[in-house]
Every structure is written in C-alpha cells, then in structure tokens.
Amino acid sequence: MKNRSLNIEKLRKKLKTTWLGKNLHHFMETDSTNNVAKALAEQGAEEGTIIIAETQTYGRGRLGRKWESPKGGVWLSIILKPKLKMREIVKINLLAAVAVAKTIREEFKLNAEVKWPNDILIDRRKVCGILTEAVSEGDRAKYVILGIGINANFELAALPETLRATATSLKEILGKEVDREKFICNLLKNFEVYYEKFKEGKTDLILNNWRKLSCILNRKVQISDYKKKFEGLAIDIDKDGYLIVKLNNGILKKILSADVTLRLTD
Ligand code: BT5
C-alpha cells in the first residue's frame, strides 16, 4: 500500500530496547514532533519518550529553517535527560548521526556518511537531518529534545523542486519502500546502545565512529556563519565535538555547531 501509516503494534512488538521508546506517542499529523516532545517534557515525561508523526505541518530545521515532512518519512523526537552542560549537547547530535548512518548502512548496505554537525548524506545528498534542542536549568540541560528526520518512503517529487538536487530518500535510491517499523526499531536499538556508552563516559568511541563515517574530514569545506564565509580544511572533531578547521592561512579554528553550515567544495 502506498505511504501507509506506521503499524504501531508491529513497532512495539519488534522494539528490542531496554528503555528507549517504551513510552511512544504516534500522530497522523502534528506541527513539529519537537514541539510535542517539549510540551510533554515540560509535563514531566520520562527519558526515552518518543513522538512520531506521519507528517509535520511545521517541521523545523536549525536556525528557523523549514524541514519538509511529507508522508512516508520518519519524523521522530526523543526526550533525553542527560547530565550535560549546555555546551556539551553537540555530542548528542554526533551520537545520533552515528546511530542513523550505521543503521542505514547495516540495513540497506548504502554508503551513508555524516556531515558535521547534523546531516546524513548518501552520494552527497541529504537523506536525514537532526535537530537537537535543549532547555537549560542554570548551565545544565534540564532536558534535550532530539529530533530526527529521515527521508524514507517517498519519492523526490514529494519535496519542493528547490531541494531535489541536494536531497534524496531511501525509496528513491532503493527503488522500493523500506520497512519503516523495522528500520525505526533498529535505529532506536543502535541509538540506545551508543547513548549508554556515552553515559558511561565512552565519548571516544562515539567520536571515533563519527570520524570513520565522516565525509568531510581531510576535505576542503566552506563555512558560513551569519557574518561571513571562509574556507579551510576540515581536520578533525575535538573531544567536545567541535569541528577543527585549518584555515588557508594555517590557523586552526574551532567551529561551534549553532551558527555554521558546511558546504563541500570538491
Ligand atoms: C536539519 O536542519 O537538517 C534538521 C532537520 C530536523 C528534522 C526533524 S523531523 C523530526 C523533528 N521535528 C522537527 O520539527 N524537526 C525534527 P538544517 O541543517 O537547518 O537543514 C534544513 C535545510 O535542509 C532546509 O533549509 C532545506 O534546505 C533542507 N531540507 C528541508 N527539508 C528537507 C528534507 N526533507 N530532506 C532534505 N533536505 C531538506
């Protein structure tokens, strides 16, 4: 059936996580799953609560950008309560990117790569975007809303024409629909495993995985923030999850996540 809704019973049955997604809310349509998650978190929803929608009317990207969310995609948000300082939240982003890329690789044998800080690409086209939002309590995160959007079971024609050169979907690449329930279950399982390791302090494991999956390290990148653009060589991500770029004048610059977009120049 074309673009059928998720079978939540099947999803619950197949879910092999310990705590993630045990509390799961499914909507046919919502404005943004991150908004619903935030409202639930404010009401005291437990860590691991998940919100999934078949479609979003106001899906959000970073910096107020729009996220197109047609039917057939995987649009979900996870409520997390890590004991992190606000500036450490970028690590959750990297962790999620690793989990998504790994799951796509394992399940579909596709060469999914991560692009700092929050994109998953296949053949240089964006198949997934991640939006991590946190509410603070002092300098600590009270909770984190991790929003993951994956272009799964729709064709490129479902996206506006302006995005068709830079975006892709699993269905477009594979020529057939994927089993979204199975994919979501595997993704959540992978995420839970990495998140547990992260909580045990094994940040290096996450960062090393990220490095292996990265399509930007040792490549020239163009960085634009709200003020200016500059180019450099992406050298590494440091232990805090920040991108280190070597500028053309040899100076190493640390890039923070919030105000930067990256464009591969070769
Ligand atoms: C992102 O922002 O990539 C984060 C996207 C997060 C979406 C999820 S879905 C579940 C949860 N609920 C939400 O409301 N959001 C999260 P950013 O790096 O700013 O990229 C946004 C840009 O990607 C847009 O300006 C477009 O150029 C492009 N874009 C929009 N929709 C797209 C899509 N479906 N596929 C590929 N590219 C898209």
PDB file of C-alpha atoms and ligand atoms in Angstrom:
ATOM      1  CA  MET A   1       0.000   0.000   0.000  1.00  0.00           C
ATOM      2  CA  LYS A   2       1.297   3.455  -0.870  1.00  0.00           C
ATOM      3  CA  ASN A   3       2.540   5.501   2.051  1.00  0.00           C
ATOM      4  CA  ARG A   4       0.639   3.510   4.633  1.00  0.00           C
ATOM      5  CA  SER A   5       0.803   4.714   8.199  1.00  0.00           C
ATOM      6  CA  LEU A   6       3.101   3.071  10.678  1.00  0.00           C
ATOM      7  CA  ASN A   7       1.859  -0.096  12.297  1.00  0.00           C
ATOM      8  CA  ILE A   8       2.497   0.901  15.893  1.00  0.00           C
ATOM      9  CA  GLU A   9       1.594  -2.533  17.254  1.00  0.00           C
ATOM     10  CA  LYS A  10       4.234  -4.116  15.000  1.00  0.00           C
ATOM     11  CA  LEU A  11       6.716  -1.447  16.039  1.00  0.00           C
ATOM     12  CA  ARG A  12       6.149  -2.053  19.734  1.00  0.00           C
ATOM     13  CA  LYS A  13       6.482  -5.814  19.242  1.00  0.00           C
ATOM     14  CA  LYS A  14       9.730  -5.527  17.316  1.00  0.00           C
ATOM     15  CA  LEU A  15      11.310  -2.945  19.593  1.00  0.00           C
ATOM     16  CA  LYS A  16      14.222  -4.578  21.453  1.00  0.00           C
ATOM     17  CA  THR A  17      15.339  -1.590  23.510  1.00  0.00           C
ATOM     18  CA  THR A  18      15.544  -1.576  27.290  1.00  0.00           C
ATOM     19  CA  TRP A  19      14.055   1.848  27.967  1.00  0.00           C
ATOM     20  CA  LEU A  20      14.006   3.859  24.762  1.00  0.00           C
ATOM     21  CA  GLY A  21      10.583   4.195  23.166  1.00  0.00           C
ATOM     22  CA  LYS A  22       8.696   2.289  25.840  1.00  0.00           C
ATOM     23  CA  ASN A  23       6.555   5.385  26.017  1.00  0.00           C
ATOM     24  CA  LEU A  24       5.628   6.137  22.433  1.00  0.00           C
ATOM     25  CA  HIS A  25       3.180   8.680  21.017  1.00  0.00           C
ATOM     26  CA  HIS A  26       2.083   8.441  17.405  1.00  0.00           C
ATOM     27  CA  PHE A  27       0.348  11.199  15.448  1.00  0.00           C
ATOM     28  CA  MET A  28      -1.065  11.217  11.943  1.00  0.00           C
ATOM     29  CA  GLU A  29      -0.127  14.883  11.746  1.00  0.00           C
ATOM     30  CA  THR A  30       1.457  17.425  14.050  1.00  0.00           C
ATOM     31  CA  ASP A  31       3.170  20.790  13.681  1.00  0.00           C
ATOM     32  CA  SER A  32       6.583  19.529  14.809  1.00  0.00           C
ATOM     33  CA  THR A  33       7.376  16.425  16.832  1.00  0.00           C
ATOM     34  CA  ASN A  34       9.982  18.525  18.664  1.00  0.00           C
ATOM     35  CA  ASN A  35       7.191  20.851  19.842  1.00  0.00           C
ATOM     36  CA  VAL A  36       5.084  17.951  21.103  1.00  0.00           C
ATOM     37  CA  ALA A  37       8.129  16.450  22.815  1.00  0.00           C
ATOM     38  CA  LYS A  38       8.912  19.746  24.505  1.00  0.00           C
ATOM     39  CA  ALA A  39       5.353  20.082  25.807  1.00  0.00           C
ATOM     40  CA  LEU A  40       5.484  16.518  27.146  1.00  0.00           C
ATOM     41  CA  ALA A  41       8.889  17.073  28.728  1.00  0.00           C
ATOM     42  CA  GLU A  42       7.526  20.148  30.492  1.00  0.00           C
ATOM     43  CA  GLN A  43       4.781  17.929  31.888  1.00  0.00           C
ATOM     44  CA  GLY A  44       7.441  15.592  33.244  1.00  0.00           C
ATOM     45  CA  ALA A  45       7.536  12.899  30.542  1.00  0.00           C
ATOM     46  CA  GLU A  46      10.223  10.322  31.253  1.00  0.00           C
ATOM     47  CA  GLU A  47      13.538   9.951  29.456  1.00  0.00           C
ATOM     48  CA  GLY A  48      13.187   7.856  26.338  1.00  0.00           C
ATOM     49  CA  THR A  49       9.695   9.054  25.475  1.00  0.00           C
ATOM     50  CA  ILE A  50       9.262   9.140  21.709  1.00  0.00           C
ATOM     51  CA  ILE A  51       6.953  11.134  19.488  1.00  0.00           C
ATOM     52  CA  ILE A  52       6.458  10.005  15.898  1.00  0.00           C
ATOM     53  CA  ALA A  53       4.344  11.715  13.257  1.00  0.00           C
ATOM     54  CA  GLU A  54       3.334  10.611   9.769  1.00  0.00           C
ATOM     55  CA  THR A  55       3.611  14.184   8.599  1.00  0.00           C
ATOM     56  CA  GLN A  56       4.536  17.576  10.073  1.00  0.00           C
ATOM     57  CA  THR A  57       2.982  20.883   9.082  1.00  0.00           C
ATOM     58  CA  TYR A  58       5.802  22.984  10.563  1.00  0.00           C
ATOM     59  CA  GLY A  59       8.790  20.643  10.606  1.00  0.00           C
ATOM     60  CA  ARG A  60      11.815  22.638  11.724  1.00  0.00           C
ATOM     61  CA  GLY A  61      15.460  22.654  10.798  1.00  0.00           C
ATOM     62  CA  ARG A  62      18.159  24.665  12.518  1.00  0.00           C
ATOM     63  CA  LEU A  63      18.090  28.451  12.693  1.00  0.00           C
ATOM     64  CA  GLY A  64      14.380  28.616  11.939  1.00  0.00           C
ATOM     65  CA  ARG A  65      14.704  26.790   8.627  1.00  0.00           C
ATOM     66  CA  LYS A  66      11.846  24.698   7.326  1.00  0.00           C
ATOM     67  CA  TRP A  67      12.017  20.902   7.272  1.00  0.00           C
ATOM     68  CA  GLU A  68       9.854  19.324   4.587  1.00  0.00           C
ATOM     69  CA  SER A  69       7.981  16.391   6.095  1.00  0.00           C
ATOM     70  CA  PRO A  70       5.795  14.604   3.558  1.00  0.00           C
ATOM     71  CA  LYS A  71       4.015  11.334   4.319  1.00  0.00           C
ATOM     72  CA  GLY A  72       6.249   8.272   4.233  1.00  0.00           C
ATOM     73  CA  GLY A  73       9.148   9.857   6.110  1.00  0.00           C
ATOM     74  CA  VAL A  74      10.375   9.018   9.585  1.00  0.00           C
ATOM     75  CA  TRP A  75       9.786  12.129  11.682  1.00  0.00           C
ATOM     76  CA  LEU A  76      10.504  11.491  15.318  1.00  0.00           C
ATOM     77  CA  SER A  77      11.678  13.150  18.510  1.00  0.00           C
ATOM     78  CA  ILE A  78      13.225  11.624  21.604  1.00  0.00           C
ATOM     79  CA  ILE A  79      13.129  13.141  25.081  1.00  0.00           C
ATOM     80  CA  LEU A  80      16.512  12.753  26.782  1.00  0.00           C
ATOM     81  CA  LYS A  81      17.709  13.826  30.199  1.00  0.00           C
ATOM     82  CA  PRO A  82      21.490  13.545  30.085  1.00  0.00           C
ATOM     83  CA  LYS A  83      23.575  15.098  32.818  1.00  0.00           C
ATOM     84  CA  LEU A  84      25.267  17.524  30.474  1.00  0.00           C
ATOM     85  CA  LYS A  85      26.320  21.124  30.382  1.00  0.00           C
ATOM     86  CA  MET A  86      24.575  23.070  27.637  1.00  0.00           C
ATOM     87  CA  ARG A  87      27.748  23.335  25.558  1.00  0.00           C
ATOM     88  CA  GLU A  88      28.063  19.530  25.546  1.00  0.00           C
ATOM     89  CA  ILE A  89      24.767  18.987  23.746  1.00  0.00           C
ATOM     90  CA  VAL A  90      26.535  18.872  20.389  1.00  0.00           C
ATOM     91  CA  LYS A  91      27.756  15.397  21.393  1.00  0.00           C
ATOM     92  CA  ILE A  92      24.170  14.110  21.375  1.00  0.00           C
ATOM     93  CA  ASN A  93      23.918  15.344  17.809  1.00  0.00           C
ATOM     94  CA  LEU A  94      27.026  13.428  16.785  1.00  0.00           C
ATOM     95  CA  LEU A  95      25.867  10.340  18.613  1.00  0.00           C
ATOM     96  CA  ALA A  96      22.513  10.428  16.814  1.00  0.00           C
ATOM     97  CA  ALA A  97      24.210  10.972  13.453  1.00  0.00           C
ATOM     98  CA  VAL A  98      26.380   7.905  14.036  1.00  0.00           C
ATOM     99  CA  ALA A  99      23.351   5.810  15.011  1.00  0.00           C
ATOM    100  CA  VAL A 100      21.388   6.861  11.905  1.00  0.00           C
ATOM    101  CA  ALA A 101      24.288   6.341   9.490  1.00  0.00           C
ATOM    102  CA  LYS A 102      25.141   2.943  10.998  1.00  0.00           C
ATOM    103  CA  THR A 103      21.535   1.785  10.833  1.00  0.00           C
ATOM    104  CA  ILE A 104      21.179   2.811   7.182  1.00  0.00           C
ATOM    105  CA  ARG A 105      24.453   1.028   6.377  1.00  0.00           C
ATOM    106  CA  GLU A 106      23.560  -2.157   8.238  1.00  0.00           C
ATOM    107  CA  GLU A 107      20.056  -2.411   6.937  1.00  0.00           C
ATOM    108  CA  PHE A 108      20.299  -1.232   3.344  1.00  0.00           C
ATOM    109  CA  LYS A 109      24.024  -1.604   2.582  1.00  0.00           C
ATOM    110  CA  LEU A 110      24.090   2.030   1.491  1.00  0.00           C
ATOM    111  CA  ASN A 111      27.092   4.257   1.973  1.00  0.00           C
ATOM    112  CA  ALA A 112      25.588   6.695   4.462  1.00  0.00           C
ATOM    113  CA  GLU A 113      28.030   9.362   5.649  1.00  0.00           C
ATOM    114  CA  VAL A 114      27.872  12.026   8.321  1.00  0.00           C
ATOM    115  CA  LYS A 115      28.453  15.686   7.644  1.00  0.00           C
ATOM    116  CA  TRP A 116      29.150  17.853  10.638  1.00  0.00           C
ATOM    117  CA  PRO A 117      27.172  18.703  12.606  1.00  0.00           C
ATOM    118  CA  ASN A 118      23.819  17.183  11.774  1.00  0.00           C
ATOM    119  CA  ASP A 119      23.356  15.755   8.295  1.00  0.00           C
ATOM    120  CA  ILE A 120      23.418  12.240   6.942  1.00  0.00           C
ATOM    121  CA  LEU A 121      24.230  12.039   3.273  1.00  0.00           C
ATOM    122  CA  ILE A 122      24.139   9.319   0.673  1.00  0.00           C
ATOM    123  CA  ASP A 123      26.053  10.151  -2.505  1.00  0.00           C
ATOM    124  CA  ARG A 124      26.401  13.690  -1.179  1.00  0.00           C
ATOM    125  CA  ARG A 125      22.633  14.114  -0.920  1.00  0.00           C
ATOM    126  CA  LYS A 126      20.848  14.723   2.330  1.00  0.00           C
ATOM    127  CA  VAL A 127      18.716  11.811   3.468  1.00  0.00           C
ATOM    128  CA  CYS A 128      18.451  12.813   7.133  1.00  0.00           C
ATOM    129  CA  GLY A 129      18.667  15.911   9.285  1.00  0.00           C
ATOM    130  CA  ILE A 130      18.959  16.123  13.047  1.00  0.00           C
ATOM    131  CA  LEU A 131      17.780  18.946  15.278  1.00  0.00           C
ATOM    132  CA  THR A 132      18.863  18.887  18.896  1.00  0.00           C
ATOM    133  CA  GLU A 133      17.173  21.393  21.156  1.00  0.00           C
ATOM    134  CA  ALA A 134      17.764  21.758  24.871  1.00  0.00           C
ATOM    135  CA  VAL A 135      16.121  23.616  27.700  1.00  0.00           C
ATOM    136  CA  SER A 136      18.529  24.793  30.354  1.00  0.00           C
ATOM    137  CA  GLU A 137      18.488  24.916  34.116  1.00  0.00           C
ATOM    138  CA  GLY A 138      21.468  27.060  35.072  1.00  0.00           C
ATOM    139  CA  ASP A 139      24.339  25.918  32.863  1.00  0.00           C
ATOM    140  CA  ARG A 140      22.961  22.387  32.661  1.00  0.00           C
ATOM    141  CA  ALA A 141      20.440  20.858  30.313  1.00  0.00           C
ATOM    142  CA  LYS A 142      17.102  20.228  32.019  1.00  0.00           C
ATOM    143  CA  TYR A 143      16.165  18.047  29.076  1.00  0.00           C
ATOM    144  CA  VAL A 144      17.128  17.574  25.459  1.00  0.00           C
ATOM    145  CA  ILE A 145      14.789  17.055  22.539  1.00  0.00           C
ATOM    146  CA  LEU A 146      16.472  15.099  19.803  1.00  0.00           C
ATOM    147  CA  GLY A 147      14.599  15.434  16.520  1.00  0.00           C
ATOM    148  CA  ILE A 148      15.464  13.070  13.682  1.00  0.00           C
ATOM    149  CA  GLY A 149      14.023  13.376  10.199  1.00  0.00           C
ATOM    150  CA  ILE A 150      14.694  10.647   7.656  1.00  0.00           C
ATOM    151  CA  ASN A 151      13.508  10.714   4.069  1.00  0.00           C
ATOM    152  CA  ALA A 152      12.273   7.145   3.835  1.00  0.00           C
ATOM    153  CA  ASN A 153       9.255   6.119   1.777  1.00  0.00           C
ATOM    154  CA  PHE A 154       8.614   8.947  -0.615  1.00  0.00           C
ATOM    155  CA  GLU A 155       9.982   9.954  -3.966  1.00  0.00           C
ATOM    156  CA  LEU A 156      11.915  13.132  -4.583  1.00  0.00           C
ATOM    157  CA  ALA A 157       8.855  14.558  -6.309  1.00  0.00           C
ATOM    158  CA  ALA A 158       7.278  14.844  -2.850  1.00  0.00           C
ATOM    159  CA  LEU A 159       9.832  17.550  -1.995  1.00  0.00           C
ATOM    160  CA  PRO A 160       9.848  21.079  -3.427  1.00  0.00           C
ATOM    161  CA  GLU A 161      11.782  21.383  -6.656  1.00  0.00           C
ATOM    162  CA  THR A 162      14.424  23.563  -4.993  1.00  0.00           C
ATOM    163  CA  LEU A 163      15.528  20.644  -2.805  1.00  0.00           C
ATOM    164  CA  ARG A 164      15.625  17.892  -5.397  1.00  0.00           C
ATOM    165  CA  ALA A 165      19.238  18.450  -6.367  1.00  0.00           C
ATOM    166  CA  THR A 166      20.522  18.228  -2.800  1.00  0.00           C
ATOM    167  CA  ALA A 167      18.122  15.780  -1.125  1.00  0.00           C
ATOM    168  CA  THR A 168      17.412  12.108  -1.561  1.00  0.00           C
ATOM    169  CA  SER A 169      15.226   9.433   0.012  1.00  0.00           C
ATOM    170  CA  LEU A 170      15.680   5.750   0.765  1.00  0.00           C
ATOM    171  CA  LYS A 171      12.853   4.859  -1.607  1.00  0.00           C
ATOM    172  CA  GLU A 172      14.404   6.954  -4.381  1.00  0.00           C
ATOM    173  CA  ILE A 173      17.744   5.162  -4.009  1.00  0.00           C
ATOM    174  CA  LEU A 174      16.477   1.637  -3.400  1.00  0.00           C
ATOM    175  CA  GLY A 175      13.612   1.811  -5.886  1.00  0.00           C
ATOM    176  CA  LYS A 176      11.240   0.380  -3.316  1.00  0.00           C
ATOM    177  CA  GLU A 177       9.709   1.160   0.036  1.00  0.00           C
ATOM    178  CA  VAL A 178      11.528   0.203   3.195  1.00  0.00           C
ATOM    179  CA  ASP A 179      10.063  -1.481   6.252  1.00  0.00           C
ATOM    180  CA  ARG A 180       9.806   1.642   8.399  1.00  0.00           C
ATOM    181  CA  GLU A 181       8.832  -0.229  11.565  1.00  0.00           C
ATOM    182  CA  LYS A 182      11.890  -2.480  11.349  1.00  0.00           C
ATOM    183  CA  PHE A 183      14.128   0.455  10.472  1.00  0.00           C
ATOM    184  CA  ILE A 184      12.881   2.556  13.404  1.00  0.00           C
ATOM    185  CA  CYS A 185      13.362  -0.373  15.799  1.00  0.00           C
ATOM    186  CA  ASN A 186      16.932  -0.931  14.640  1.00  0.00           C
ATOM    187  CA  LEU A 187      17.669   2.776  14.797  1.00  0.00           C
ATOM    188  CA  LEU A 188      16.352   3.058  18.346  1.00  0.00           C
ATOM    189  CA  LYS A 189      18.294  -0.023  19.418  1.00  0.00           C
ATOM    190  CA  ASN A 190      21.514   1.370  17.928  1.00  0.00           C
ATOM    191  CA  PHE A 191      20.878   4.762  19.479  1.00  0.00           C
ATOM    192  CA  GLU A 192      20.254   3.247  22.905  1.00  0.00           C
ATOM    193  CA  VAL A 193      23.497   1.265  22.760  1.00  0.00           C
ATOM    194  CA  TYR A 194      25.541   4.355  21.845  1.00  0.00           C
ATOM    195  CA  TYR A 195      23.748   6.527  24.378  1.00  0.00           C
ATOM    196  CA  GLU A 196      24.501   4.049  27.149  1.00  0.00           C
ATOM    197  CA  LYS A 197      28.175   4.010  26.165  1.00  0.00           C
ATOM    198  CA  PHE A 198      28.131   7.781  26.108  1.00  0.00           C
ATOM    199  CA  LYS A 199      26.691   7.870  29.623  1.00  0.00           C
ATOM    200  CA  GLU A 200      29.494   5.516  30.716  1.00  0.00           C
ATOM    201  CA  GLY A 201      31.924   8.180  29.523  1.00  0.00           C
ATOM    202  CA  LYS A 202      32.976   6.388  26.321  1.00  0.00           C
ATOM    203  CA  THR A 203      32.835   9.554  24.251  1.00  0.00           C
ATOM    204  CA  ASP A 204      35.908   8.476  22.306  1.00  0.00           C
ATOM    205  CA  LEU A 205      34.072   5.505  20.905  1.00  0.00           C
ATOM    206  CA  ILE A 206      31.337   7.781  19.555  1.00  0.00           C
ATOM    207  CA  LEU A 207      33.826  10.285  18.165  1.00  0.00           C
ATOM    208  CA  ASN A 208      35.902   7.561  16.512  1.00  0.00           C
ATOM    209  CA  ASN A 209      32.828   6.095  14.895  1.00  0.00           C
ATOM    210  CA  TRP A 210      31.845   9.541  13.729  1.00  0.00           C
ATOM    211  CA  ARG A 211      35.305  10.088  12.220  1.00  0.00           C
ATOM    212  CA  LYS A 212      35.055   6.818  10.291  1.00  0.00           C
ATOM    213  CA  LEU A 213      31.645   7.743   8.913  1.00  0.00           C
ATOM    214  CA  SER A 214      32.524  11.331   8.096  1.00  0.00           C
ATOM    215  CA  CYS A 215      32.550  12.642   4.555  1.00  0.00           C
ATOM    216  CA  ILE A 216      34.232  15.915   5.437  1.00  0.00           C
ATOM    217  CA  LEU A 217      37.431  15.110   7.319  1.00  0.00           C
ATOM    218  CA  ASN A 218      40.536  15.915   5.297  1.00  0.00           C
ATOM    219  CA  ARG A 219      38.398  17.737   2.776  1.00  0.00           C
ATOM    220  CA  LYS A 220      38.068  21.356   1.873  1.00  0.00           C
ATOM    221  CA  VAL A 221      34.956  22.877   3.320  1.00  0.00           C
ATOM    222  CA  GLN A 222      33.283  26.205   3.097  1.00  0.00           C
ATOM    223  CA  ILE A 223      31.940  27.517   6.329  1.00  0.00           C
ATOM    224  CA  SER A 224      29.376  30.208   6.577  1.00  0.00           C
ATOM    225  CA  ASP A 225      28.069  31.778   9.693  1.00  0.00           C
ATOM    226  CA  TYR A 226      25.698  34.701   9.888  1.00  0.00           C
ATOM    227  CA  LYS A 227      28.545  37.167   9.365  1.00  0.00           C
ATOM    228  CA  LYS A 228      30.953  35.728   6.836  1.00  0.00           C
ATOM    229  CA  LYS A 229      32.140  32.830   4.726  1.00  0.00           C
ATOM    230  CA  PHE A 230      35.530  31.224   4.770  1.00  0.00           C
ATOM    231  CA  GLU A 231      37.239  28.101   3.524  1.00  0.00           C
ATOM    232  CA  GLY A 232      39.544  25.629   5.095  1.00  0.00           C
ATOM    233  CA  LEU A 233      40.460  22.008   5.535  1.00  0.00           C
ATOM    234  CA  ALA A 234      38.311  20.012   7.956  1.00  0.00           C
ATOM    235  CA  ILE A 235      40.935  18.426  10.206  1.00  0.00           C
ATOM    236  CA  ASP A 236      39.084  16.682  12.995  1.00  0.00           C
ATOM    237  CA  ILE A 237      36.428  16.926  15.638  1.00  0.00           C
ATOM    238  CA  ASP A 238      37.821  17.502  19.101  1.00  0.00           C
ATOM    239  CA  LYS A 239      36.820  15.759  22.324  1.00  0.00           C
ATOM    240  CA  ASP A 240      33.997  18.257  22.833  1.00  0.00           C
ATOM    241  CA  GLY A 241      32.522  17.531  19.415  1.00  0.00           C
ATOM    242  CA  TYR A 242      33.604  20.791  17.821  1.00  0.00           C
ATOM    243  CA  LEU A 243      34.909  20.813  14.285  1.00  0.00           C
ATOM    244  CA  ILE A 244      38.533  21.846  13.807  1.00  0.00           C
ATOM    245  CA  VAL A 245      39.255  23.570  10.533  1.00  0.00           C
ATOM    246  CA  LYS A 246      42.632  24.624   9.230  1.00  0.00           C
ATOM    247  CA  LEU A 247      42.201  27.959   7.514  1.00  0.00           C
ATOM    248  CA  ASN A 248      44.084  28.858   4.367  1.00  0.00           C
ATOM    249  CA  ASN A 249      46.488  30.945   6.469  1.00  0.00           C
ATOM    250  CA  GLY A 250      47.333  27.871   8.557  1.00  0.00           C
ATOM    251  CA  ILE A 251      45.443  28.919  11.661  1.00  0.00           C
ATOM    252  CA  LEU A 252      43.328  26.245  13.334  1.00  0.00           C
ATOM    253  CA  LYS A 253      39.778  27.344  14.071  1.00  0.00           C
ATOM    254  CA  LYS A 254      37.267  25.674  16.331  1.00  0.00           C
ATOM    255  CA  ILE A 255      33.758  25.718  14.907  1.00  0.00           C
ATOM    256  CA  LEU A 256      30.696  25.663  17.130  1.00  0.00           C
ATOM    257  CA  SER A 257      27.547  23.995  15.934  1.00  0.00           C
ATOM    258  CA  ALA A 258      24.887  26.622  16.242  1.00  0.00           C
ATOM    259  CA  ASP A 259      25.903  29.128  13.627  1.00  0.00           C
ATOM    260  CA  VAL A 260      27.637  27.174  10.931  1.00  0.00           C
ATOM    261  CA  THR A 261      26.717  25.481   7.717  1.00  0.00           C
ATOM    262  CA  LEU A 262      29.170  23.486   5.699  1.00  0.00           C
ATOM    263  CA  ARG A 263      29.453  23.052   2.008  1.00  0.00           C
ATOM    264  CA  LEU A 264      31.786  20.606   0.358  1.00  0.00           C
ATOM    265  CA  THR A 265      33.698  22.431  -2.307  1.00  0.00           C
ATOM    266  CA  ASP A 266      35.106  19.463  -4.153  1.00  0.00           C
TER     267      ASP A 266
HETATM  268  C1  BT5 B   1      18.141  19.950   9.782  1.00  0.00           C
HETATM  269  O1  BT5 B   1      18.215  21.319   9.784  1.00  0.00           O
HETATM  270  O2  BT5 B   1      18.661  19.225   8.973  1.00  0.00           O
HETATM  271  C2  BT5 B   1      17.316  19.381  10.925  1.00  0.00           C
HETATM  272  C3  BT5 B   1      16.084  18.664  10.471  1.00  0.00           C
HETATM  273  C4  BT5 B   1      15.372  18.002  11.621  1.00  0.00           C
HETATM  274  C5  BT5 B   1      14.039  17.464  11.243  1.00  0.00           C
HETATM  275  C6  BT5 B   1      13.393  16.672  12.347  1.00  0.00           C
HETATM  276  S1  BT5 B   1      11.960  15.833  11.828  1.00  0.00           S
HETATM  277  C7  BT5 B   1      11.526  15.468  13.452  1.00  0.00           C
HETATM  278  C8  BT5 B   1      11.854  16.697  14.280  1.00  0.00           C
HETATM  279  N1  BT5 B   1      10.755  17.645  14.277  1.00  0.00           N
HETATM  280  C9  BT5 B   1      11.090  18.807  13.676  1.00  0.00           C
HETATM  281  O3  BT5 B   1      10.333  19.798  13.553  1.00  0.00           O
HETATM  282  N2  BT5 B   1      12.367  18.733  13.250  1.00  0.00           N
HETATM  283  C10 BT5 B   1      12.990  17.470  13.572  1.00  0.00           C
HETATM  284  P1  BT5 B   1      19.147  22.160   8.835  1.00  0.00           P
HETATM  285  O4  BT5 B   1      20.558  21.673   8.885  1.00  0.00           O
HETATM  286  O5  BT5 B   1      18.881  23.569   9.218  1.00  0.00           O
HETATM  287  O6  BT5 B   1      18.598  21.866   7.382  1.00  0.00           O
HETATM  288  C11 BT5 B   1      17.429  22.455   6.895  1.00  0.00           C
HETATM  289  C12 BT5 B   1      17.588  22.589   5.399  1.00  0.00           C
HETATM  290  O7  BT5 B   1      17.539  21.284   4.781  1.00  0.00           O
HETATM  291  C13 BT5 B   1      16.454  23.376   4.746  1.00  0.00           C
HETATM  292  O8  BT5 B   1      16.733  24.752   4.733  1.00  0.00           O
HETATM  293  C14 BT5 B   1      16.425  22.781   3.344  1.00  0.00           C
HETATM  294  O9  BT5 B   1      17.422  23.369   2.539  1.00  0.00           O
HETATM  295  C15 BT5 B   1      16.818  21.341   3.568  1.00  0.00           C
HETATM  296  N3  BT5 B   1      15.652  20.440   3.710  1.00  0.00           N
HETATM  297  C16 BT5 B   1      14.406  20.709   4.180  1.00  0.00           C
HETATM  298  N4  BT5 B   1      13.653  19.606   4.233  1.00  0.00           N
HETATM  299  C17 BT5 B   1      14.423  18.598   3.748  1.00  0.00           C
HETATM  300  C18 BT5 B   1      14.223  17.209   3.556  1.00  0.00           C
HETATM  301  N5  BT5 B   1      13.087  16.579   3.883  1.00  0.00           N
HETATM  302  N6  BT5 B   1      15.248  16.490   3.038  1.00  0.00           N
HETATM  303  C19 BT5 B   1      16.436  17.058   2.723  1.00  0.00           C
HETATM  304  N7  BT5 B   1      16.685  18.364   2.878  1.00  0.00           N
HETATM  305  C20 BT5 B   1      15.698  19.131   3.397  1.00  0.00           C
END
